[in-house]
Amino acid sequence: MQSCTRTLLRLGTFERYSTLARLRHRRIIRQTMSSHAFDRAYVHGDVFFLDEFADRQWDDPNFSGTRFSCDRKAFVDRVHQVAEKQGPSGLVEGYAPFCKHVFVPNEYDDVTVSAVAITDENRRLLETTYARRRPEEFAVLTRYFPADKVTAPRAAWLDVILYSREQLVKEHAALHGVSEEQVDAALPQAAWGIISIKAQSESFETPMNPITMMRNALGKAEGGSGVPLVRAEYDKAVEYWSLHAMIQ
């Protein structure tokens, strides 16, 4: 009996320790991410700035979407030029009031589409893995084509996805465990942050990946936007991504 009691006490202590360790690890990650996220110079113009989430598309060798080698400032300047030329109609509505799109003709020869259709010929090349976009997010199961196994055509368009500055202040504060005042002081005063750039053949928005919709529904603290799932939109996304896969 005493042995059983000691065992239970040890297990209880271990469980409490494990919980504290996980909380401590998460806090360290958030502190690290906070210093990385805000102790930096943002590339920006009068209207748009390059958010840290899109900045990965230049810096992160493990990023699974569209990669860029061009100058960041030149890219942001080009987005300004295209948006100004297109006028009000060039700022296309997104999935929520805080989200917009600018569709920019691709002028970069080394930028290819980030996803391709699944065919009977290439289906056998698909691979899966658990991956996370950032250290503090949950890892999720993803399906992709290895970049060295498929040929990706040059993209015709770049879907530049924007979040309002106000939304990014809320998301960064929740995700990194800092105050909104800290984020507000760090971000440029430009109205829109570039959070992602998708290289594609279409001049319109393609469906969001279903797992991204689910992550958004989890809330800002888990790397999402806090927008709840809409079944009709989710079903459209499932239909599209059943026939397409990312290249990485």
Tab-separated table of C-alpha atoms in Angstrom:
chain	number	residue	atom	x	y	z
A	1	MET	CA	0.000	0.000	0.000
A	2	GLN	CA	2.787	2.392	0.961
A	3	SER	CA	4.612	1.499	-2.251
A	4	CYS	CA	1.481	2.264	-4.272
A	5	THR	CA	1.052	5.585	-2.463
A	6	ARG	CA	4.664	6.551	-3.127
A	7	THR	CA	4.228	5.653	-6.792
A	8	LEU	CA	1.102	7.781	-7.077
A	9	LEU	CA	2.849	10.685	-5.372
A	10	ARG	CA	5.794	10.359	-7.756
A	11	LEU	CA	3.453	10.265	-10.721
A	12	GLY	CA	1.560	13.279	-9.442
A	13	THR	CA	4.806	15.189	-8.944
A	14	PHE	CA	5.988	14.195	-12.421
A	15	GLU	CA	2.693	15.278	-13.969
A	16	ARG	CA	2.869	18.659	-12.231
A	17	TYR	CA	6.499	19.026	-13.260
A	18	SER	CA	5.674	18.111	-16.858
A	19	THR	CA	2.882	20.698	-16.958
A	20	LEU	CA	5.154	23.370	-15.506
A	21	ALA	CA	7.913	22.411	-17.948
A	22	ARG	CA	5.549	22.714	-20.897
A	23	LEU	CA	4.321	26.104	-19.703
A	24	ARG	CA	7.902	27.273	-19.122
A	25	HIS	CA	8.943	26.059	-22.592
A	26	ARG	CA	6.009	27.862	-24.221
A	27	ARG	CA	6.838	31.066	-22.336
A	28	ILE	CA	10.491	30.892	-23.467
A	29	ILE	CA	9.380	30.391	-27.077
A	30	ARG	CA	7.044	33.380	-26.859
A	31	GLN	CA	9.743	35.563	-25.304
A	32	THR	CA	12.187	34.536	-28.024
A	33	MET	CA	9.647	35.101	-30.757
A	34	SER	CA	8.750	38.468	-29.251
A	35	SER	CA	12.329	39.689	-29.414
A	36	HIS	CA	12.738	38.369	-32.949
A	37	ALA	CA	9.417	39.756	-34.117
A	38	PHE	CA	9.750	43.312	-32.873
A	39	ASP	CA	13.482	43.995	-32.583
A	40	ARG	CA	13.710	44.514	-36.330
A	41	ALA	CA	13.360	47.089	-39.095
A	42	TYR	CA	10.234	46.613	-41.173
A	43	VAL	CA	10.335	47.158	-44.926
A	44	HIS	CA	7.466	49.485	-45.743
A	45	GLY	CA	6.023	52.264	-47.861
A	46	ASP	CA	3.181	54.695	-47.226
A	47	VAL	CA	0.405	52.086	-47.500
A	48	PHE	CA	1.941	48.599	-47.232
A	49	PHE	CA	4.596	46.976	-45.031
A	50	LEU	CA	6.184	43.535	-45.112
A	51	ASP	CA	5.007	41.652	-42.035
A	52	GLU	CA	7.267	39.124	-40.311
A	53	PHE	CA	5.000	36.289	-41.458
A	54	ALA	CA	5.667	37.078	-45.141
A	55	ASP	CA	9.305	37.890	-44.444
A	56	ARG	CA	9.877	34.131	-44.093
A	57	GLN	CA	9.421	33.851	-47.854
A	58	TRP	CA	12.856	35.453	-48.251
A	59	ASP	CA	14.676	34.121	-45.177
A	60	ASP	CA	13.411	30.676	-44.213
A	61	PRO	CA	15.015	27.820	-46.205
A	62	ASN	CA	12.317	25.474	-44.880
A	63	PHE	CA	9.405	27.624	-46.043
A	64	SER	CA	7.077	25.454	-48.126
A	65	GLY	CA	5.384	28.106	-50.279
A	66	THR	CA	6.534	30.766	-52.723
A	67	ARG	CA	10.164	31.844	-52.213
A	68	PHE	CA	11.719	35.146	-53.317
A	69	SER	CA	15.278	36.259	-54.018
A	70	CYS	CA	14.478	39.816	-55.126
A	71	ASP	CA	15.074	42.896	-52.998
A	72	ARG	CA	12.387	43.270	-50.333
A	73	LYS	CA	12.075	47.040	-50.653
A	74	ALA	CA	11.791	46.787	-54.428
A	75	PHE	CA	9.003	44.239	-54.013
A	76	VAL	CA	7.027	46.381	-51.564
A	77	ASP	CA	7.497	49.378	-53.876
A	78	ARG	CA	6.106	47.340	-56.768
A	79	VAL	CA	3.016	46.414	-54.755
A	80	HIS	CA	2.481	50.142	-54.122
A	81	GLN	CA	2.848	50.902	-57.825
A	82	VAL	CA	0.423	48.194	-58.940
A	83	ALA	CA	-2.160	49.095	-56.280
A	84	GLU	CA	-1.968	52.784	-57.205
A	85	LYS	CA	-2.368	51.994	-60.908
A	86	GLN	CA	-5.340	49.690	-60.293
A	87	GLY	CA	-7.097	52.203	-58.045
A	88	PRO	CA	-9.780	51.292	-55.462
A	89	SER	CA	-10.840	48.212	-57.440
A	90	GLY	CA	-7.327	46.813	-57.083
A	91	LEU	CA	-7.794	46.224	-53.358
A	92	VAL	CA	-9.873	43.040	-53.553
A	93	GLU	CA	-12.024	41.879	-50.631
A	94	GLY	CA	-10.735	38.857	-48.697
A	95	TYR	CA	-12.309	36.291	-46.388
A	96	ALA	CA	-12.842	38.849	-43.603
A	97	PRO	CA	-13.165	42.662	-43.377
A	98	PHE	CA	-9.526	42.969	-42.242
A	99	CYS	CA	-8.212	40.951	-45.231
A	100	LYS	CA	-7.577	42.278	-48.755
A	101	HIS	CA	-5.697	41.132	-51.846
A	102	VAL	CA	-3.631	42.873	-54.498
A	103	PHE	CA	-2.993	40.808	-57.624
A	104	VAL	CA	0.396	41.688	-59.065
A	105	PRO	CA	1.631	40.443	-62.459
A	106	ASN	CA	4.694	38.273	-61.844
A	107	GLU	CA	7.852	39.793	-63.284
A	108	TYR	CA	10.294	37.398	-61.614
A	109	ASP	CA	11.562	34.560	-63.800
A	110	ASP	CA	12.552	32.393	-60.831
A	111	VAL	CA	9.130	32.525	-59.137
A	112	THR	CA	7.036	29.482	-59.994
A	113	VAL	CA	3.560	28.446	-58.910
A	114	SER	CA	3.316	27.215	-55.317
A	115	ALA	CA	0.789	24.444	-56.022
A	116	VAL	CA	-0.085	22.161	-58.928
A	117	ALA	CA	-2.990	19.921	-59.866
A	118	ILE	CA	-2.898	16.280	-58.786
A	119	THR	CA	-3.019	13.915	-61.748
A	120	ASP	CA	-2.898	10.161	-62.213
A	121	GLU	CA	0.714	10.586	-63.338
A	122	ASN	CA	2.006	12.587	-60.357
A	123	ARG	CA	-0.212	11.251	-57.546
A	124	ARG	CA	2.430	8.660	-56.595
A	125	LEU	CA	4.868	11.497	-55.847
A	126	LEU	CA	2.780	12.977	-53.027
A	127	GLU	CA	4.296	12.937	-49.546
A	128	THR	CA	2.965	13.810	-46.098
A	129	THR	CA	4.502	15.163	-42.928
A	130	TYR	CA	3.600	16.936	-39.728
A	131	ALA	CA	4.791	20.533	-39.897
A	132	ARG	CA	4.317	23.848	-38.155
A	133	ARG	CA	4.698	27.308	-39.675
A	134	ARG	CA	6.160	28.813	-36.505
A	135	PRO	CA	7.574	27.242	-33.309
A	136	GLU	CA	4.615	28.277	-31.144
A	137	GLU	CA	1.946	26.780	-33.433
A	138	PHE	CA	0.565	23.242	-33.460
A	139	ALA	CA	2.108	20.883	-36.006
A	140	VAL	CA	-0.479	19.705	-38.532
A	141	LEU	CA	-0.522	16.989	-41.173
A	142	THR	CA	0.318	18.375	-44.608
A	143	ARG	CA	0.384	16.859	-48.090
A	144	TYR	CA	2.840	18.099	-50.698
A	145	PHE	CA	4.895	17.436	-53.786
A	146	PRO	CA	8.687	17.510	-53.222
A	147	ALA	CA	10.097	20.362	-55.297
A	148	ASP	CA	12.629	18.079	-56.959
A	149	LYS	CA	9.956	15.626	-58.121
A	150	VAL	CA	7.606	17.900	-60.094
A	151	THR	CA	8.032	20.688	-62.626
A	152	ALA	CA	6.367	23.934	-61.597
A	153	PRO	CA	5.585	26.461	-64.340
A	154	ARG	CA	6.464	30.112	-63.986
A	155	ALA	CA	3.708	31.960	-62.131
A	156	ALA	CA	1.628	34.496	-64.025
A	157	TRP	CA	0.332	36.287	-60.925
A	158	LEU	CA	1.264	37.005	-57.326
A	159	ASP	CA	-1.620	37.051	-54.865
A	160	VAL	CA	-0.392	39.544	-52.268
A	161	ILE	CA	-2.480	38.886	-49.154
A	162	LEU	CA	-2.955	41.814	-46.786
A	163	TYR	CA	-4.130	42.148	-43.188
A	164	SER	CA	-5.040	45.479	-41.671
A	165	ARG	CA	-2.538	46.963	-39.257
A	166	GLU	CA	-5.175	46.807	-36.496
A	167	GLN	CA	-5.649	43.055	-37.010
A	168	LEU	CA	-1.901	42.419	-36.971
A	169	VAL	CA	-1.528	44.341	-33.723
A	170	LYS	CA	-4.098	42.023	-32.111
A	171	GLU	CA	-2.640	38.831	-33.598
A	172	HIS	CA	0.995	39.576	-32.742
A	173	ALA	CA	0.087	40.560	-29.192
A	174	ALA	CA	-1.884	37.356	-28.614
A	175	LEU	CA	0.621	35.060	-30.334
A	176	HIS	CA	3.801	36.465	-28.768
A	177	GLY	CA	2.379	37.183	-25.305
A	178	VAL	CA	3.049	40.929	-25.351
A	179	SER	CA	0.789	43.953	-25.042
A	180	GLU	CA	-0.982	45.533	-28.000
A	181	GLU	CA	0.767	48.772	-27.069
A	182	GLN	CA	4.163	47.126	-27.614
A	183	VAL	CA	3.143	45.845	-31.024
A	184	ASP	CA	1.542	49.132	-31.999
A	185	ALA	CA	4.773	50.975	-31.194
A	186	ALA	CA	6.845	48.507	-33.251
A	187	LEU	CA	4.814	48.227	-36.459
A	188	PRO	CA	5.098	50.812	-39.226
A	189	GLN	CA	2.231	53.277	-39.553
A	190	ALA	CA	1.287	51.872	-42.991
A	191	ALA	CA	-2.358	50.732	-43.104
A	192	TRP	CA	-1.836	47.229	-44.520
A	193	GLY	CA	0.642	44.470	-43.749
A	194	ILE	CA	1.690	41.931	-46.380
A	195	ILE	CA	1.259	38.608	-44.598
A	196	SER	CA	1.653	36.154	-47.496
A	197	ILE	CA	2.405	36.051	-51.231
A	198	LYS	CA	1.074	33.182	-53.330
A	199	ALA	CA	2.524	32.577	-56.786
A	200	GLN	CA	-0.183	31.221	-59.072
A	201	SER	CA	-1.630	31.086	-62.583
A	202	GLU	CA	-4.927	32.763	-61.641
A	203	SER	CA	-5.620	36.490	-61.275
A	204	PHE	CA	-8.118	35.814	-58.484
A	205	GLU	CA	-8.116	34.273	-55.021
A	206	THR	CA	-7.968	30.479	-54.903
A	207	PRO	CA	-9.527	28.679	-51.889
A	208	MET	CA	-7.681	28.793	-48.614
A	209	ASN	CA	-6.196	25.524	-47.415
A	210	PRO	CA	-8.702	23.788	-45.091
A	211	ILE	CA	-6.155	23.456	-42.293
A	212	THR	CA	-5.544	27.218	-42.451
A	213	MET	CA	-9.273	27.770	-41.963
A	214	MET	CA	-9.194	25.478	-38.935
A	215	ARG	CA	-6.155	27.267	-37.504
A	216	ASN	CA	-7.903	30.605	-37.942
A	217	ALA	CA	-10.881	29.250	-36.019
A	218	LEU	CA	-8.582	28.227	-33.121
A	219	GLY	CA	-7.909	31.902	-32.437
A	220	LYS	CA	-5.107	34.432	-32.348
A	221	ALA	CA	-3.152	32.779	-29.527
A	222	GLU	CA	-2.655	29.693	-31.723
A	223	GLY	CA	-1.537	31.594	-34.821
A	224	GLY	CA	-4.980	32.083	-36.364
A	225	SER	CA	-7.088	35.142	-37.076
A	226	GLY	CA	-10.051	34.203	-34.896
A	227	VAL	CA	-12.495	33.962	-37.816
A	228	PRO	CA	-14.889	31.019	-37.288
A	229	LEU	CA	-15.380	28.278	-39.841
A	230	VAL	CA	-18.029	28.744	-42.523
A	231	ARG	CA	-19.118	25.329	-43.752
A	232	ALA	CA	-19.837	26.378	-47.347
A	233	GLU	CA	-16.401	27.990	-47.713
A	234	TYR	CA	-14.736	25.039	-46.015
A	235	ASP	CA	-16.407	22.620	-48.422
A	236	LYS	CA	-15.175	24.681	-51.381
A	237	ALA	CA	-11.654	24.549	-49.971
A	238	VAL	CA	-11.825	20.782	-49.514
A	239	GLU	CA	-13.014	20.359	-53.098
A	240	TYR	CA	-10.147	22.477	-54.453
A	241	TRP	CA	-7.375	20.998	-52.301
A	242	SER	CA	-8.533	17.451	-52.994
A	243	LEU	CA	-7.342	18.128	-56.532
A	244	HIS	CA	-4.238	20.253	-55.791
A	245	ALA	CA	-1.167	20.067	-53.568
A	246	MET	CA	1.540	22.464	-52.469
A	247	ILE	CA	5.122	22.178	-53.694
A	248	GLN	CA	7.895	22.273	-51.117
